[in-house]
mmCIF file of C-alpha atoms in Angstrom:
data_model
loop_
_atom_site.group_PDB
_atom_site.id
_atom_site.type_symbol
_atom_site.label_atom_id
_atom_site.label_comp_id
_atom_site.label_asym_id
_atom_site.label_seq_id
_atom_site.Cartn_x
_atom_site.Cartn_y
_atom_site.Cartn_z
ATOM 1 C CA MET G 1 -0.041 -0.099 -0.057
ATOM 2 C CA ALA G 2 1.189 3.679 -0.881
ATOM 3 C CA LYS G 3 1.764 6.204 1.997
ATOM 4 C CA LYS G 4 -1.804 7.056 3.532
ATOM 5 C CA ILE G 5 -2.686 10.519 2.403
ATOM 6 C CA GLU G 6 -2.774 13.058 5.236
ATOM 7 C CA VAL G 7 -4.002 16.436 5.768
ATOM 8 C CA ASN G 8 -1.609 19.141 3.598
ATOM 9 C CA ASP G 9 -0.743 16.413 1.425
ATOM 10 C CA LYS G 10 -1.075 16.737 -2.461
ATOM 11 C CA PHE G 11 -3.974 14.423 -3.573
ATOM 12 C CA PRO G 12 -2.902 11.707 -5.905
ATOM 13 C CA ALA G 13 -4.042 11.576 -9.234
ATOM 14 C CA PHE G 14 -5.564 8.830 -11.153
ATOM 15 C CA THR G 15 -7.784 7.773 -13.701
ATOM 16 C CA LEU G 16 -10.835 5.686 -13.172
ATOM 17 C CA PRO G 17 -13.754 4.976 -15.319
ATOM 18 C CA ASP G 18 -17.214 6.807 -14.285
ATOM 19 C CA GLN G 19 -20.760 5.163 -14.003
ATOM 20 C CA ASP G 20 -20.971 5.614 -18.163
ATOM 21 C CA GLY G 21 -17.264 3.771 -18.447
ATOM 22 C CA ASN G 22 -15.712 7.042 -19.215
ATOM 23 C CA PRO G 23 -12.236 7.859 -17.945
ATOM 24 C CA VAL G 24 -11.864 10.648 -15.572
ATOM 25 C CA ASN G 25 -8.599 12.017 -14.279
ATOM 26 C CA LEU G 26 -8.857 13.636 -10.892
ATOM 27 C CA ALA G 27 -5.840 15.878 -11.803
ATOM 28 C CA ASP G 28 -8.036 17.236 -14.540
ATOM 29 C CA GLU G 29 -10.455 18.656 -11.738
ATOM 30 C CA PHE G 30 -8.058 20.509 -9.635
ATOM 31 C CA GLY G 31 -8.755 23.836 -9.917
ATOM 32 C CA LYS G 32 -11.964 23.771 -7.805
ATOM 33 C CA PRO G 33 -12.848 21.815 -4.345
ATOM 34 C CA LEU G 34 -13.505 18.525 -4.267
ATOM 35 C CA VAL G 35 -14.908 16.205 -2.183
ATOM 36 C CA VAL G 36 -13.661 12.578 -3.016
ATOM 37 C CA TYR G 37 -15.623 9.984 -0.922
ATOM 38 C CA PHE G 38 -14.468 6.111 -1.004
ATOM 39 C CA TYR G 39 -17.226 3.670 0.064
ATOM 40 C CA PRO G 40 -17.605 -0.093 0.467
ATOM 41 C CA LYS G 41 -20.350 -1.098 -1.835
ATOM 42 C CA ASP G 42 -23.352 0.213 -4.011
ATOM 43 C CA ASP G 43 -26.894 0.092 -2.821
ATOM 44 C CA THR G 44 -25.793 -1.335 0.982
ATOM 45 C CA PRO G 45 -27.804 0.471 3.756
ATOM 46 C CA GLY G 46 -25.317 2.656 5.012
ATOM 47 C CA CYS G 47 -23.630 3.500 1.447
ATOM 48 C CA THR G 48 -27.399 4.342 0.340
ATOM 49 C CA LYS G 49 -27.707 6.630 3.142
ATOM 50 C CA GLU G 50 -24.437 8.583 2.563
ATOM 51 C CA ALA G 51 -24.862 8.959 -1.233
ATOM 52 C CA CYS G 52 -28.328 10.154 -0.819
ATOM 53 C CA SER G 53 -26.819 12.352 2.045
ATOM 54 C CA PHE G 54 -24.299 13.788 -0.406
ATOM 55 C CA ARG G 55 -27.229 14.121 -3.246
ATOM 56 C CA ASP G 56 -29.405 16.164 -0.564
ATOM 57 C CA GLN G 57 -26.608 18.790 -0.021
ATOM 58 C CA TYR G 58 -25.474 18.724 -3.700
ATOM 59 C CA GLU G 59 -26.749 21.860 -4.355
ATOM 60 C CA PHE G 60 -24.398 23.556 -1.814
ATOM 61 C CA PHE G 61 -21.494 21.546 -3.335
ATOM 62 C CA THR G 62 -22.194 23.312 -6.670
ATOM 63 C CA ASP G 63 -23.004 26.696 -5.626
ATOM 64 C CA ALA G 64 -19.772 26.399 -3.950
ATOM 65 C CA GLY G 65 -18.044 25.556 -7.056
ATOM 66 C CA ALA G 66 -17.291 21.905 -5.718
ATOM 67 C CA LYS G 67 -17.450 18.627 -7.461
ATOM 68 C CA VAL G 68 -18.256 15.525 -5.644
ATOM 69 C CA PHE G 69 -16.857 11.965 -6.432
ATOM 70 C CA GLY G 70 -18.061 8.649 -5.142
ATOM 71 C CA ILE G 71 -15.608 5.922 -5.349
ATOM 72 C CA SER G 72 -15.910 1.991 -4.983
ATOM 73 C CA SER G 73 -14.909 -0.891 -6.381
ATOM 74 C CA ASP G 74 -18.190 -1.688 -7.882
ATOM 75 C CA SER G 75 -18.426 -1.671 -11.765
ATOM 76 C CA SER G 76 -19.473 0.952 -13.853
ATOM 77 C CA ALA G 77 -22.735 -0.801 -14.747
ATOM 78 C CA SER G 78 -23.401 -1.307 -11.009
ATOM 79 C CA HIS G 79 -22.797 2.133 -10.387
ATOM 80 C CA ARG G 80 -24.951 3.508 -13.191
ATOM 81 C CA LYS G 81 -28.015 1.182 -11.789
ATOM 82 C CA PHE G 82 -27.071 2.949 -8.104
ATOM 83 C CA ARG G 83 -26.956 6.474 -9.545
ATOM 84 C CA ALA G 84 -30.131 6.216 -11.350
ATOM 85 C CA LYS G 85 -32.143 4.442 -8.356
ATOM 86 C CA HIS G 86 -31.236 7.133 -5.990
ATOM 87 C CA ASN G 87 -31.117 10.013 -8.235
ATOM 88 C CA LEU G 88 -27.518 10.705 -7.607
ATOM 89 C CA PRO G 89 -26.330 13.790 -9.372
ATOM 90 C CA PHE G 90 -22.624 13.636 -8.867
ATOM 91 C CA THR G 91 -20.297 11.128 -10.717
ATOM 92 C CA LEU G 92 -19.386 7.703 -9.304
ATOM 93 C CA LEU G 93 -16.108 6.019 -10.089
ATOM 94 C CA SER G 94 -15.016 2.366 -10.436
ATOM 95 C CA ASP G 95 -12.010 1.156 -8.665
ATOM 96 C CA LYS G 96 -12.102 -2.315 -9.585
ATOM 97 C CA GLY G 97 -8.689 -4.061 -8.120
ATOM 98 C CA ASN G 98 -8.597 -0.832 -5.578
ATOM 99 C CA ALA G 99 -5.802 0.546 -7.137
ATOM 100 C CA ALA G 100 -6.847 4.062 -6.360
ATOM 101 C CA ARG G 101 -7.738 2.875 -2.768
ATOM 102 C CA LYS G 102 -4.445 1.453 -2.320
ATOM 103 C CA GLN G 103 -2.644 4.765 -3.860
ATOM 104 C CA VAL G 104 -4.620 7.106 -1.372
ATOM 105 C CA GLY G 105 -3.934 4.630 1.186
ATOM 106 C CA VAL G 106 -7.794 4.373 2.650
ATOM 107 C CA PRO G 107 -7.512 1.920 5.308
ATOM 108 C CA GLY G 108 -9.952 -1.042 5.780
ATOM 109 C CA SER G 109 -12.399 -1.308 8.533
ATOM 110 C CA LEU G 110 -13.537 -4.203 10.913
ATOM 111 C CA LEU G 111 -10.084 -5.858 11.131
ATOM 112 C CA GLY G 112 -9.716 -5.069 7.221
ATOM 113 C CA LEU G 113 -12.680 -7.108 6.086
ATOM 114 C CA LEU G 114 -14.624 -4.496 4.531
ATOM 115 C CA PRO G 115 -13.210 -1.574 2.542
ATOM 116 C CA GLY G 116 -12.861 1.720 4.579
ATOM 117 C CA ARG G 117 -15.387 4.581 4.055
ATOM 118 C CA VAL G 118 -13.121 7.940 4.074
ATOM 119 C CA THR G 119 -13.656 11.138 2.583
ATOM 120 C CA TYR G 120 -11.305 13.664 1.301
ATOM 121 C CA ILE G 121 -12.051 17.356 1.027
ATOM 122 C CA ILE G 122 -9.250 18.774 -1.627
ATOM 123 C CA ASP G 123 -8.592 22.423 -2.306
ATOM 124 C CA PRO G 124 -8.214 23.850 -5.586
ATOM 125 C CA GLN G 125 -4.623 23.239 -5.514
ATOM 126 C CA GLY G 126 -5.153 19.792 -4.967
ATOM 127 C CA VAL G 127 -3.979 19.575 -1.268
ATOM 128 C CA VAL G 128 -6.232 17.574 1.314
ATOM 129 C CA GLN G 129 -7.887 19.945 3.776
ATOM 130 C CA GLN G 130 -9.679 17.451 5.641
ATOM 131 C CA ILE G 131 -10.126 13.801 5.942
ATOM 132 C CA PHE G 132 -13.085 11.902 7.570
ATOM 133 C CA ASN G 133 -12.795 8.227 8.625
ATOM 134 C CA SER G 134 -16.076 6.623 9.724
ATOM 135 C CA GLN G 135 -17.677 3.603 8.829
ATOM 136 C CA LEU G 136 -20.611 4.076 11.012
ATOM 137 C CA ASP G 137 -21.621 7.785 11.138
ATOM 138 C CA VAL G 138 -22.311 7.842 7.211
ATOM 139 C CA VAL G 139 -23.980 11.052 7.380
ATOM 140 C CA GLY G 140 -21.089 12.608 9.249
ATOM 141 C CA HIS G 141 -18.770 12.572 6.048
ATOM 142 C CA VAL G 142 -21.344 14.849 4.570
ATOM 143 C CA THR G 143 -21.736 17.271 7.183
ATOM 144 C CA LYS G 144 -17.762 17.446 7.626
ATOM 145 C CA ALA G 145 -17.452 18.050 3.959
ATOM 146 C CA VAL G 146 -20.119 20.856 4.060
ATOM 147 C CA ASP G 147 -18.374 22.521 7.151
ATOM 148 C CA THR G 148 -15.153 22.388 5.360
ATOM 149 C CA ILE G 149 -15.748 23.679 2.326
ATOM 150 C CA LYS G 150 -17.698 26.615 4.113
ATOM 151 C CA ALA G 151 -14.372 27.306 6.167
ATOM 152 C CA MET G 152 -12.377 27.377 2.959
ATOM 153 C CA ASN G 153 -14.303 30.746 2.450
ATOM 154 C CA TYR G 154 -15.667 29.769 -0.965
ATOM 155 C CA SER G 155 -18.450 31.804 -1.689
ATOM 156 C CA VAL G 156 -21.939 30.242 -2.169
ATOM 157 C CA ASN G 157 -24.057 31.952 -5.135
#
């Protein structure tokens, strides 16, 4: 596993397919605030609640100029279904083989049996400003992201 990314580290650039199979390079997204959250699995109770919480706050993020990305090892097809079922307006990226998860150093949970649930808030220069790691406090990821974007002093239109 790569070095675990910490606050004030540059977030690594990687390219993953989105829910439609199109490649997305996160480095191309630097220049605006980013919320990148890693989650265990599409359409499970906790992951659905987390994704829907991000959906419900999506207007805040877009008004602040931020983009939201959810990442799991599920396939693009699974992401497409999950996104449609819950009307998720943000991009879901497929990390088959967990290469990006390993590159970022996202820890596992429950003795490493489940993929970890970690959210990174990244400034326009690509520097991590906040990390929230909690398997169980799924809504806390969204609250922490909103609070951090507000603290970064981005004006909401």
